[in-house]
PDB file of C-alpha atoms in Angstrom:
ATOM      1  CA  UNK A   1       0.000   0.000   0.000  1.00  0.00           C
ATOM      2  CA  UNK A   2       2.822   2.134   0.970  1.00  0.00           C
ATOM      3  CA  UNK A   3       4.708   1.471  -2.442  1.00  0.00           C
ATOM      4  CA  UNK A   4       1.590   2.420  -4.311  1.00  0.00           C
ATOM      5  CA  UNK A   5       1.276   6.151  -2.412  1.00  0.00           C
ATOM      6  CA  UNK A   6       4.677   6.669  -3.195  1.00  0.00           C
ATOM      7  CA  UNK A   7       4.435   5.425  -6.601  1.00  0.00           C
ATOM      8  CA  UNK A   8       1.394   8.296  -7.257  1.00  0.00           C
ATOM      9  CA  UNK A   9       2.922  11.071  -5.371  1.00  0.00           C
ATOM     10  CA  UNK A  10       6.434  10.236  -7.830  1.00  0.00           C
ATOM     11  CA  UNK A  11       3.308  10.040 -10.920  1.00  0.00           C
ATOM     12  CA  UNK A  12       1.987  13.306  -9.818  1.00  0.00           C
ATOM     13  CA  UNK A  13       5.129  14.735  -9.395  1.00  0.00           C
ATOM     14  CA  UNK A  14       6.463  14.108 -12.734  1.00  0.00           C
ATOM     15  CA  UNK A  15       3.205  14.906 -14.766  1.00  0.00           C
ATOM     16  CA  UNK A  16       3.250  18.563 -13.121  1.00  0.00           C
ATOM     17  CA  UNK A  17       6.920  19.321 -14.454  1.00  0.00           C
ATOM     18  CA  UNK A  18       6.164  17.619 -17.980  1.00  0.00           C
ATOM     19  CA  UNK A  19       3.052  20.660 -17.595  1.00  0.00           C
ATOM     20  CA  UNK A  20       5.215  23.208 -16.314  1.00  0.00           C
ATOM     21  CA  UNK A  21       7.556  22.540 -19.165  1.00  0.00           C
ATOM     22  CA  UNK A  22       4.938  22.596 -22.222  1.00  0.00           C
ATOM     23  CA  UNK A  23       3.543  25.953 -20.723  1.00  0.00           C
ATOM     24  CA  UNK A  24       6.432  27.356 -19.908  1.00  0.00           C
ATOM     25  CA  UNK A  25       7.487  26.609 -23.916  1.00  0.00           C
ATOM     26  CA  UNK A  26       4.114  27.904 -25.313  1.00  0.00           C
ATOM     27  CA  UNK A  27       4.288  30.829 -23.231  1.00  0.00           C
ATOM     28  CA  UNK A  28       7.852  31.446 -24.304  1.00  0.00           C
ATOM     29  CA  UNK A  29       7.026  31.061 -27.789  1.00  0.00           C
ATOM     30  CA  UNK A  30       3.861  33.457 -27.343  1.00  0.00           C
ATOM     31  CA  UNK A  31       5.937  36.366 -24.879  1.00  0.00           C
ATOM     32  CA  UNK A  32       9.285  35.842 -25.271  1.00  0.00           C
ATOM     33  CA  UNK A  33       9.496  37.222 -28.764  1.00  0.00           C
ATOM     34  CA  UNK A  34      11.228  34.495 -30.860  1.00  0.00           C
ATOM     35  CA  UNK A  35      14.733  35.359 -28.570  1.00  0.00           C
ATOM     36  CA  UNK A  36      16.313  31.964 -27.428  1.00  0.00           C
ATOM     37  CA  UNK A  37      15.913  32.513 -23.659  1.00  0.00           C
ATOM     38  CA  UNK A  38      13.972  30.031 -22.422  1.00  0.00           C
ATOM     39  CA  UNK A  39      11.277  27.841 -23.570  1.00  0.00           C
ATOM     40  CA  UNK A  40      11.392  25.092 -26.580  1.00  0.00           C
ATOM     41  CA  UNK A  41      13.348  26.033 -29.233  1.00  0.00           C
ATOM     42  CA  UNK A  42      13.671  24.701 -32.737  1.00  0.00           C
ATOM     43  CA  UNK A  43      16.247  25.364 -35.725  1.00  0.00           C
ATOM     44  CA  UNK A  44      15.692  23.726 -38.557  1.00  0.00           C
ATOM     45  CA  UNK A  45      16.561  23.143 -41.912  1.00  0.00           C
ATOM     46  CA  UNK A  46      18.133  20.571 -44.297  1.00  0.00           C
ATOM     47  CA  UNK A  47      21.839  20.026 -43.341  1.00  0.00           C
ATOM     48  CA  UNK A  48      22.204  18.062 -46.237  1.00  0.00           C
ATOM     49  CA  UNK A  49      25.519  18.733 -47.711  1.00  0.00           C
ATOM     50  CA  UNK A  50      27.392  21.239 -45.062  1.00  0.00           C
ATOM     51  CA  UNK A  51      30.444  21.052 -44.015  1.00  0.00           C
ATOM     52  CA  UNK A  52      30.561  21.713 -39.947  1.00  0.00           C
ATOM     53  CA  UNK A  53      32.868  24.602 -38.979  1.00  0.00           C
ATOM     54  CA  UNK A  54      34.079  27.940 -40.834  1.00  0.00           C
ATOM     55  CA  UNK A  55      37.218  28.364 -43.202  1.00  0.00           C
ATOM     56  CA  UNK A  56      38.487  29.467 -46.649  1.00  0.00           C
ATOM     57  CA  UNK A  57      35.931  29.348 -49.308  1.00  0.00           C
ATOM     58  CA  UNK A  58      37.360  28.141 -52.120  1.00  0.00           C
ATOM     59  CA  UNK A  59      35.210  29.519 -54.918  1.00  0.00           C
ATOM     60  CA  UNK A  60      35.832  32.031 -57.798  1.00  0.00           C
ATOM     61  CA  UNK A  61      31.968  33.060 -58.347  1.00  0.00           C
ATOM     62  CA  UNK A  62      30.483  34.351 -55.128  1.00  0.00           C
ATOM     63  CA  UNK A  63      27.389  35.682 -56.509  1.00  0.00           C
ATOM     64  CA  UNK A  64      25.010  35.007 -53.329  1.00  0.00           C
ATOM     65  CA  UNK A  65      25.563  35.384 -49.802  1.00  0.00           C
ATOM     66  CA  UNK A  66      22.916  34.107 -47.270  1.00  0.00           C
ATOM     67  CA  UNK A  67      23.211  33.995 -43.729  1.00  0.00           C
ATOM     68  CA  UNK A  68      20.770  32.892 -40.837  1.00  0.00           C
ATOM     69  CA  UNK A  69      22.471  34.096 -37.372  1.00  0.00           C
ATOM     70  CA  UNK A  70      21.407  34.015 -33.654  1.00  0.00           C
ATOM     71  CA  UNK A  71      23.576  35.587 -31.569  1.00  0.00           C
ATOM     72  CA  UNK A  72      27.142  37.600 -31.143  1.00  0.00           C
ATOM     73  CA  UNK A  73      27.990  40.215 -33.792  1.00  0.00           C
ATOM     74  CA  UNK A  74      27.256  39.327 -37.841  1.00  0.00           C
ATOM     75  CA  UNK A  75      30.229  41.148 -39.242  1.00  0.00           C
ATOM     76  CA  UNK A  76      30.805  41.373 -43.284  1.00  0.00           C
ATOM     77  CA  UNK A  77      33.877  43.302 -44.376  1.00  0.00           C
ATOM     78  CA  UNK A  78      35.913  43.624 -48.057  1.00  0.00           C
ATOM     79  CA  UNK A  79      39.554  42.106 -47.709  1.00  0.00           C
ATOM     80  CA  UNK A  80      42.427  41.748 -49.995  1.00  0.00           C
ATOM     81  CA  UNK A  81      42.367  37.456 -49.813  1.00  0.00           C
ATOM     82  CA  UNK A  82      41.821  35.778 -52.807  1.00  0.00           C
ATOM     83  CA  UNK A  83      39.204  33.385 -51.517  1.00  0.00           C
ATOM     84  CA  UNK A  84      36.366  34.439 -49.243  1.00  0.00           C
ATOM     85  CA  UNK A  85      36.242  32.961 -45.709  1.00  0.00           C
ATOM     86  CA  UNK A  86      33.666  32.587 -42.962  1.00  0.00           C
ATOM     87  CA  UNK A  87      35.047  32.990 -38.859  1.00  0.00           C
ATOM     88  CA  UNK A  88      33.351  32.196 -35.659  1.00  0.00           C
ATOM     89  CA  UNK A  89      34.585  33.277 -32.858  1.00  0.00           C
ATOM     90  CA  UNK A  90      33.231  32.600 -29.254  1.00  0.00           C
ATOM     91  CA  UNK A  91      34.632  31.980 -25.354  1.00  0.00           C
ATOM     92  CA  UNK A  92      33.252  28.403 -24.538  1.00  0.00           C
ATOM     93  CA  UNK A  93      33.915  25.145 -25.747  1.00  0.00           C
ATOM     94  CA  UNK A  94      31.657  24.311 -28.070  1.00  0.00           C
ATOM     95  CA  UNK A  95      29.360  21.128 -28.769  1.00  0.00           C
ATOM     96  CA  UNK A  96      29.441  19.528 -32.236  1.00  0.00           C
ATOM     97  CA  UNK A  97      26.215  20.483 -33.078  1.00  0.00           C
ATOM     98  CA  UNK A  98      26.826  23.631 -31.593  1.00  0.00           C
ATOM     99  CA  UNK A  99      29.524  24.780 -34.883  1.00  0.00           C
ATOM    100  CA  UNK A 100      28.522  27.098 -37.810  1.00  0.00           C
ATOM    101  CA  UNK A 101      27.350  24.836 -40.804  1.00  0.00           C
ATOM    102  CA  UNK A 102      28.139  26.329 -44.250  1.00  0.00           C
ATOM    103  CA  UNK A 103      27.791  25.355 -47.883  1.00  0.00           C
ATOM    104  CA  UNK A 104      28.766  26.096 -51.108  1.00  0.00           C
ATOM    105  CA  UNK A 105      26.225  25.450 -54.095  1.00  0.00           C
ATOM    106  CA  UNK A 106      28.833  25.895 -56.914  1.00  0.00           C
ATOM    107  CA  UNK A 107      27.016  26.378 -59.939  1.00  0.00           C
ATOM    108  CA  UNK A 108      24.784  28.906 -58.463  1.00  0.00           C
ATOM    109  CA  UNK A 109      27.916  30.580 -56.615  1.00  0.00           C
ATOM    110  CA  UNK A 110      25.701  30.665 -53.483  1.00  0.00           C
ATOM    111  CA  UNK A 111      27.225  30.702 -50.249  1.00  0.00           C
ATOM    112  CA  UNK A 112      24.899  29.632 -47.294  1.00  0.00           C
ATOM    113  CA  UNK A 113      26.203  29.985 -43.343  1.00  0.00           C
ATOM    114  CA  UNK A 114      24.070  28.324 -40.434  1.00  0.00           C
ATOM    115  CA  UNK A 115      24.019  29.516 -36.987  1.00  0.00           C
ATOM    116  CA  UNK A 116      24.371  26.099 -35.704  1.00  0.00           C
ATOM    117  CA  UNK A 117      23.265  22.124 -36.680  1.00  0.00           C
ATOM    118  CA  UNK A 118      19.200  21.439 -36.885  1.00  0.00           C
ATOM    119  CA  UNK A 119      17.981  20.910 -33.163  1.00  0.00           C
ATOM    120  CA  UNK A 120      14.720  20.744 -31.601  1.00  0.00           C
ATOM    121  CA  UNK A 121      15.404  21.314 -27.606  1.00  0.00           C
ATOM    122  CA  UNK A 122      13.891  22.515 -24.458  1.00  0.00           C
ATOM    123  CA  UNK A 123      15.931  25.171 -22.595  1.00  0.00           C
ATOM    124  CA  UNK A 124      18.253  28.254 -23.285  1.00  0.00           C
ATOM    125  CA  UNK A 125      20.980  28.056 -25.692  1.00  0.00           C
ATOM    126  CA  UNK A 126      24.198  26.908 -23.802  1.00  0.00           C
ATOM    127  CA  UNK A 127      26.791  28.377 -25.999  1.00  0.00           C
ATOM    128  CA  UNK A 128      25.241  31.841 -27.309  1.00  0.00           C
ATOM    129  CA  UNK A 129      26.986  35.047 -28.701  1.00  0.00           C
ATOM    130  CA  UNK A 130      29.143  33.339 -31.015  1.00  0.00           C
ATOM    131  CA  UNK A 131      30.858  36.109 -33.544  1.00  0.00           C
ATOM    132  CA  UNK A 132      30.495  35.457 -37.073  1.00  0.00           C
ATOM    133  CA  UNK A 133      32.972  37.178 -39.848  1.00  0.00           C
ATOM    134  CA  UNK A 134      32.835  36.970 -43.395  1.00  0.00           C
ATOM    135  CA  UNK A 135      35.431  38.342 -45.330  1.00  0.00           C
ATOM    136  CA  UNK A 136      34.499  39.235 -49.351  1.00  0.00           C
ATOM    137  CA  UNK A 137      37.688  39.922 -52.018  1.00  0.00           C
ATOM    138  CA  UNK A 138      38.073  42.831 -53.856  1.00  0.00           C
ATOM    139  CA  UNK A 139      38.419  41.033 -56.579  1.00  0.00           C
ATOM    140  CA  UNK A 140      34.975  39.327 -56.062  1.00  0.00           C
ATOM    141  CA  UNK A 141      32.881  42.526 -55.808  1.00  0.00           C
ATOM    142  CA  UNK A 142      32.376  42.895 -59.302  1.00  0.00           C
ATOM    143  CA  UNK A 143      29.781  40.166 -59.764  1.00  0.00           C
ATOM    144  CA  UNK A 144      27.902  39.881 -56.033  1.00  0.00           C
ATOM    145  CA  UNK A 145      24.125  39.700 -56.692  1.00  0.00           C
ATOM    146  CA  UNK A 146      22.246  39.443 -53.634  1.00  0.00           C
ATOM    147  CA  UNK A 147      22.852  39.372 -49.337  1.00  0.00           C
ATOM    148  CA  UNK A 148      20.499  37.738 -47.814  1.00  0.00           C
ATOM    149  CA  UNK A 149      21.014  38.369 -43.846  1.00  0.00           C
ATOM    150  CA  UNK A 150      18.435  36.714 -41.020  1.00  0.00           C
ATOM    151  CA  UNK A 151      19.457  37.399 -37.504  1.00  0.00           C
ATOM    152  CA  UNK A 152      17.846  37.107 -34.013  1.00  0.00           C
ATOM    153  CA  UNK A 153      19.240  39.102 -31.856  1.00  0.00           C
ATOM    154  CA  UNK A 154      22.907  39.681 -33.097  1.00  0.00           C
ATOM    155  CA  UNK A 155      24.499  43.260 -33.636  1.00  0.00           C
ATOM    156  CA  UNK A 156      25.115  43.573 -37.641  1.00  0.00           C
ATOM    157  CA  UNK A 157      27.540  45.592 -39.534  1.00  0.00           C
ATOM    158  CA  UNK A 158      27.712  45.045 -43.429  1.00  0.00           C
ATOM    159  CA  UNK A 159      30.437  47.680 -45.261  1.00  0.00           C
ATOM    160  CA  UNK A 160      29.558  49.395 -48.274  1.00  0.00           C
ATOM    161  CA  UNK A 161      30.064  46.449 -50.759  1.00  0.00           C
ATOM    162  CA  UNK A 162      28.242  46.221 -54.170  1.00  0.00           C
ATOM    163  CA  UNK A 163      25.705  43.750 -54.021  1.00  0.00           C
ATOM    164  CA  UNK A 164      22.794  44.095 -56.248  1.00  0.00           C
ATOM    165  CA  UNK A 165      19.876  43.582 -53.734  1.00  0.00           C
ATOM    166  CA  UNK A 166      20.470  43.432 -49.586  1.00  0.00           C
ATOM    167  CA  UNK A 167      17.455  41.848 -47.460  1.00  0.00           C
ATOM    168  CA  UNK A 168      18.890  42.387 -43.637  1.00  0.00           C
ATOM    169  CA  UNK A 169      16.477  41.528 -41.076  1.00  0.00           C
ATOM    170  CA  UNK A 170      16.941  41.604 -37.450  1.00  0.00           C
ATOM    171  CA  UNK A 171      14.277  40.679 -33.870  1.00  0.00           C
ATOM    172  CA  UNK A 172      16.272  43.034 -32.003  1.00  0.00           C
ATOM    173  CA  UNK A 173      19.623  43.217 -32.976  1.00  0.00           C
ATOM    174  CA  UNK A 174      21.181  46.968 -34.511  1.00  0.00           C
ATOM    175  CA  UNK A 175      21.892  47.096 -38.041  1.00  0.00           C
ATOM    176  CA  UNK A 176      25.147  49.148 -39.471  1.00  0.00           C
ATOM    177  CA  UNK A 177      25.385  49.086 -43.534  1.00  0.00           C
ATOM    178  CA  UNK A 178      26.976  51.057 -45.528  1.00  0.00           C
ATOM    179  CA  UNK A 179      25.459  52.255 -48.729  1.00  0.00           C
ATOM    180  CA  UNK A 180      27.128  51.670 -52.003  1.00  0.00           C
ATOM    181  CA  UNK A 181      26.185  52.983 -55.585  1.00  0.00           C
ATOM    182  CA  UNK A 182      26.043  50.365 -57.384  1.00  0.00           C
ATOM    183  CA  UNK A 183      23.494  48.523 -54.953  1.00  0.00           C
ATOM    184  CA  UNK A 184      19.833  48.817 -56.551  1.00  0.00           C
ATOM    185  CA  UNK A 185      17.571  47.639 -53.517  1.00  0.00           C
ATOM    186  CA  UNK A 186      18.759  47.776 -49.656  1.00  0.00           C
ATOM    187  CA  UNK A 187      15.921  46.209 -47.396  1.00  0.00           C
ATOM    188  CA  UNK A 188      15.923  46.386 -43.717  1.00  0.00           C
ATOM    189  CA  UNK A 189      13.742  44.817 -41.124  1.00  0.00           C
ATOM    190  CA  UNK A 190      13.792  45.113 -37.543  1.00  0.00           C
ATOM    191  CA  UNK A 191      11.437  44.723 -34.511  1.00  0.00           C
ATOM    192  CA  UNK A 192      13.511  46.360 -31.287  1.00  0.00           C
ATOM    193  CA  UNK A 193      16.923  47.410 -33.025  1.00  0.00           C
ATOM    194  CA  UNK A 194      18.624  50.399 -34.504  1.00  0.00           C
ATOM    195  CA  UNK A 195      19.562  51.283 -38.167  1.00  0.00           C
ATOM    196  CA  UNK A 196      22.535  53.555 -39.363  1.00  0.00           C
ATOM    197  CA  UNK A 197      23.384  53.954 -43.214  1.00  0.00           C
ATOM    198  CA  UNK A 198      26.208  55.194 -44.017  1.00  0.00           C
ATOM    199  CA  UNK A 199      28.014  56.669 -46.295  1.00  0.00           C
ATOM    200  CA  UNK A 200      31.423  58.692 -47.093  1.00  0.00           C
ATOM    201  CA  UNK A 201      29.984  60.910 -50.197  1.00  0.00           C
ATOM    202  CA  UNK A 202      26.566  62.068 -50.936  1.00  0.00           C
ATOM    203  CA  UNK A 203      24.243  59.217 -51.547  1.00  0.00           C
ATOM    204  CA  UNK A 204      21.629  58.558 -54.262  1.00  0.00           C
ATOM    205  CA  UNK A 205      18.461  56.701 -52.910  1.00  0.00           C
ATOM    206  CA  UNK A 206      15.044  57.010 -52.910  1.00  0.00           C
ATOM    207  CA  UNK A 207      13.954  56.011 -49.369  1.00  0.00           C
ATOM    208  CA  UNK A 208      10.812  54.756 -47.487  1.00  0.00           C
ATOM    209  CA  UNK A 209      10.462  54.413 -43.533  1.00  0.00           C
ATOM    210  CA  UNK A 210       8.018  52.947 -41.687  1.00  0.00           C
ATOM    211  CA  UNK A 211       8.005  52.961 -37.840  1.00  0.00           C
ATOM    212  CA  UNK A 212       5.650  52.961 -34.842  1.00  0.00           C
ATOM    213  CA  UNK A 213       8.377  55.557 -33.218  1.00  0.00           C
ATOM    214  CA  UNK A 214       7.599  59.247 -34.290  1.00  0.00           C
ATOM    215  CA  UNK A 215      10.087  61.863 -34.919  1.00  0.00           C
ATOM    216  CA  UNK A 216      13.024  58.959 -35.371  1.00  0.00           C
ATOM    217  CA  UNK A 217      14.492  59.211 -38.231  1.00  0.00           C
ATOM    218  CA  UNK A 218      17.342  61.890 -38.740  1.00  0.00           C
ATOM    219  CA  UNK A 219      19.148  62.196 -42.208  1.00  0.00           C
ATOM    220  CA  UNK A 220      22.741  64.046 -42.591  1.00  0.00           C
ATOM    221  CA  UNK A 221      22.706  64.577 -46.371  1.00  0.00           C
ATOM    222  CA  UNK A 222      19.811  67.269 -48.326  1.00  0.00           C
ATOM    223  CA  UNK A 223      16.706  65.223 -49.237  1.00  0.00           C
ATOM    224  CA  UNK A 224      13.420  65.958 -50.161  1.00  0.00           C
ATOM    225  CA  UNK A 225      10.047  64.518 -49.202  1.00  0.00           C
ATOM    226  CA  UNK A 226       8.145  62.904 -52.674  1.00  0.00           C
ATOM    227  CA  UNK A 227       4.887  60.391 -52.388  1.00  0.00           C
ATOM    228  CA  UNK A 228       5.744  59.418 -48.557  1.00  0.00           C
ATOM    229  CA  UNK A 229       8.768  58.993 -49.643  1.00  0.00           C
ATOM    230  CA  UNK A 230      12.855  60.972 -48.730  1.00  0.00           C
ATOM    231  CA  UNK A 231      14.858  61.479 -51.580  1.00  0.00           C
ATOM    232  CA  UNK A 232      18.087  62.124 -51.829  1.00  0.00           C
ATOM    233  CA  UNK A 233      20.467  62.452 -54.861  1.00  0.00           C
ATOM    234  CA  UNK A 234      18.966  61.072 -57.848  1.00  0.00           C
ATOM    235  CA  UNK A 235      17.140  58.159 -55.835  1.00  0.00           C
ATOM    236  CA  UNK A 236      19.143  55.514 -57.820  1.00  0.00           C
ATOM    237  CA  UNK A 237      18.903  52.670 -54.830  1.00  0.00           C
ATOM    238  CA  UNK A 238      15.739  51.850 -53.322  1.00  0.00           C
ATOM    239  CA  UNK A 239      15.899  51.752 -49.725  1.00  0.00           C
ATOM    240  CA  UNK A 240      12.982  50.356 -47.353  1.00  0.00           C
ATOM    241  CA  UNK A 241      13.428  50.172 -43.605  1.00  0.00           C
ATOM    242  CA  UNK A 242      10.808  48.659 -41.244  1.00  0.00           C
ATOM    243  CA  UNK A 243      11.365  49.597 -37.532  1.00  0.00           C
ATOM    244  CA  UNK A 244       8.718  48.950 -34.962  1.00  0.00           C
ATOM    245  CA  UNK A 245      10.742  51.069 -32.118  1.00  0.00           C
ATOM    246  CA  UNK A 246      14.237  51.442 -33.414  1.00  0.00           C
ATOM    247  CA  UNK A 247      15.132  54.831 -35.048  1.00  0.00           C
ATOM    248  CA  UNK A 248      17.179  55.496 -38.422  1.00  0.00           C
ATOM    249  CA  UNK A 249      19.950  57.479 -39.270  1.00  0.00           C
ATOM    250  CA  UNK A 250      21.553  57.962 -42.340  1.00  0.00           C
ATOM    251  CA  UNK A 251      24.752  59.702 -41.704  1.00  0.00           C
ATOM    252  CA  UNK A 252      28.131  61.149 -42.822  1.00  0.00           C
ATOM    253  CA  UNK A 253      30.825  58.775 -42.805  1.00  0.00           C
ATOM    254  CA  UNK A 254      33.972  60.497 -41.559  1.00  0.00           C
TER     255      UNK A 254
END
């Protein structure tokens, strides 16, 4: 009789934490904004085909850049290598499944980089704010197409480099990108973060801002207002940023 009272207590005991744990997951995913602090958490896509880690990209047609990023700073800079390369950097021992993933479709010249191996898991993310670098020849710039950029929460900076169409999008993360003439569409997305373009000569865009934050935009360079939308110079790239509460700047770069 004895066994059997202990035996419901223990049955109790464990159906009220396997409870606690599916609300505390649906209430994560309903509050806590997508950020990976606590809750169930799921990253997934097909890892078929990527290599685990980061290192030298050895490819002479980087046309497409796409990255999906969680944490840490997303940094993309122009270099004088002759391949491109992708660098994480972080300050604890990682898992396996915890490494970058990246891959290289060839023929396409599309490079893809992964935050981390598909997972499905209950709890906070052991081995956040994990740096990620990617470093683009000079020689390359000449025929890049498109940057695609996804990130959660990370802090983004993107230099002026000539791709044809830019799609950054950030939960809460700032966004730093400078703007380059020969770029035709520059899209930027962000729930809770910042945005500063920038630029060392007078730009040429046409620009459109949307934000739930009045009076937070502020522009360095002459522009006038057309159709709800800020133009400045000729309007040659088309420039749409989406801010819930972050503010935009456009400034100067000295």
């Amino acid at each position: 009789m004895k066994s059997k009272k202990v035996f419901r207590v223990l049955l109790i005991a464990v159906s009220s934490l396997l409870l606690l744990a599916v609300l505390v997951g649906v209430l994560n995913a309903l509050l806590g904004d997508g950020e990976w602090s606590f809750g169930w958490t799921s990253y997934q896509y097909d890892a078929e085909g990527y290599e685990i880690g980061g290192g030298t990209v050895y490819t002479d047609a980087l046309k497409h850049l796409d990255i999906d990023w969680v944490d840490g700073h997303v940094n993309i800079i122009v270099c004088e290598d002759y391949y491109p390369s992708v660098t994480e950097t972080f300050s604890l021992e990682l898992a396996d499944e915890s490494y970058m993933r990246r891959l290289l479709v060839a023929d396409e010249g599309r490079l893809t980089v992964k935050y981390r191996a598909p997972s499905s898991f209950f709890g906070g993310e052991e081995n956040k704010q994990k740096d990620l670098t990617v470093r683009i020849p000079k020689r390359m710039l000449g025929g890049l197409e498109s940057l695609t950029l996804n990130v959660l929460s990370s802090e983004v900076t993107v230099e002026a480099i000539p791709f044809s169409k830019i799609r950054l999008t950030s939960a809460s993360g700032n966004i730093t990108a400078g703007l380059h003439p020969m770029t035709e569409r520059l899209d930027v997305e962000t729930k809770k973060g910042d945005v500063c373009l920038s630029s060392a000569e007078l730009p040429s865009f046409s620009l459109t801002y949307e934000t739930k934050r009045a009076g937070s935009a502020t522009l360095d360079f002459p522009f006038e207002e057309k159709d709800g939308r800020l133009i400045c110079g000729e309007g040659k790239t088309g420039i749409c940023v989406v801010s819930e509460s972050g503010k935009l700047t456009v400034k100067r770069e000295k």
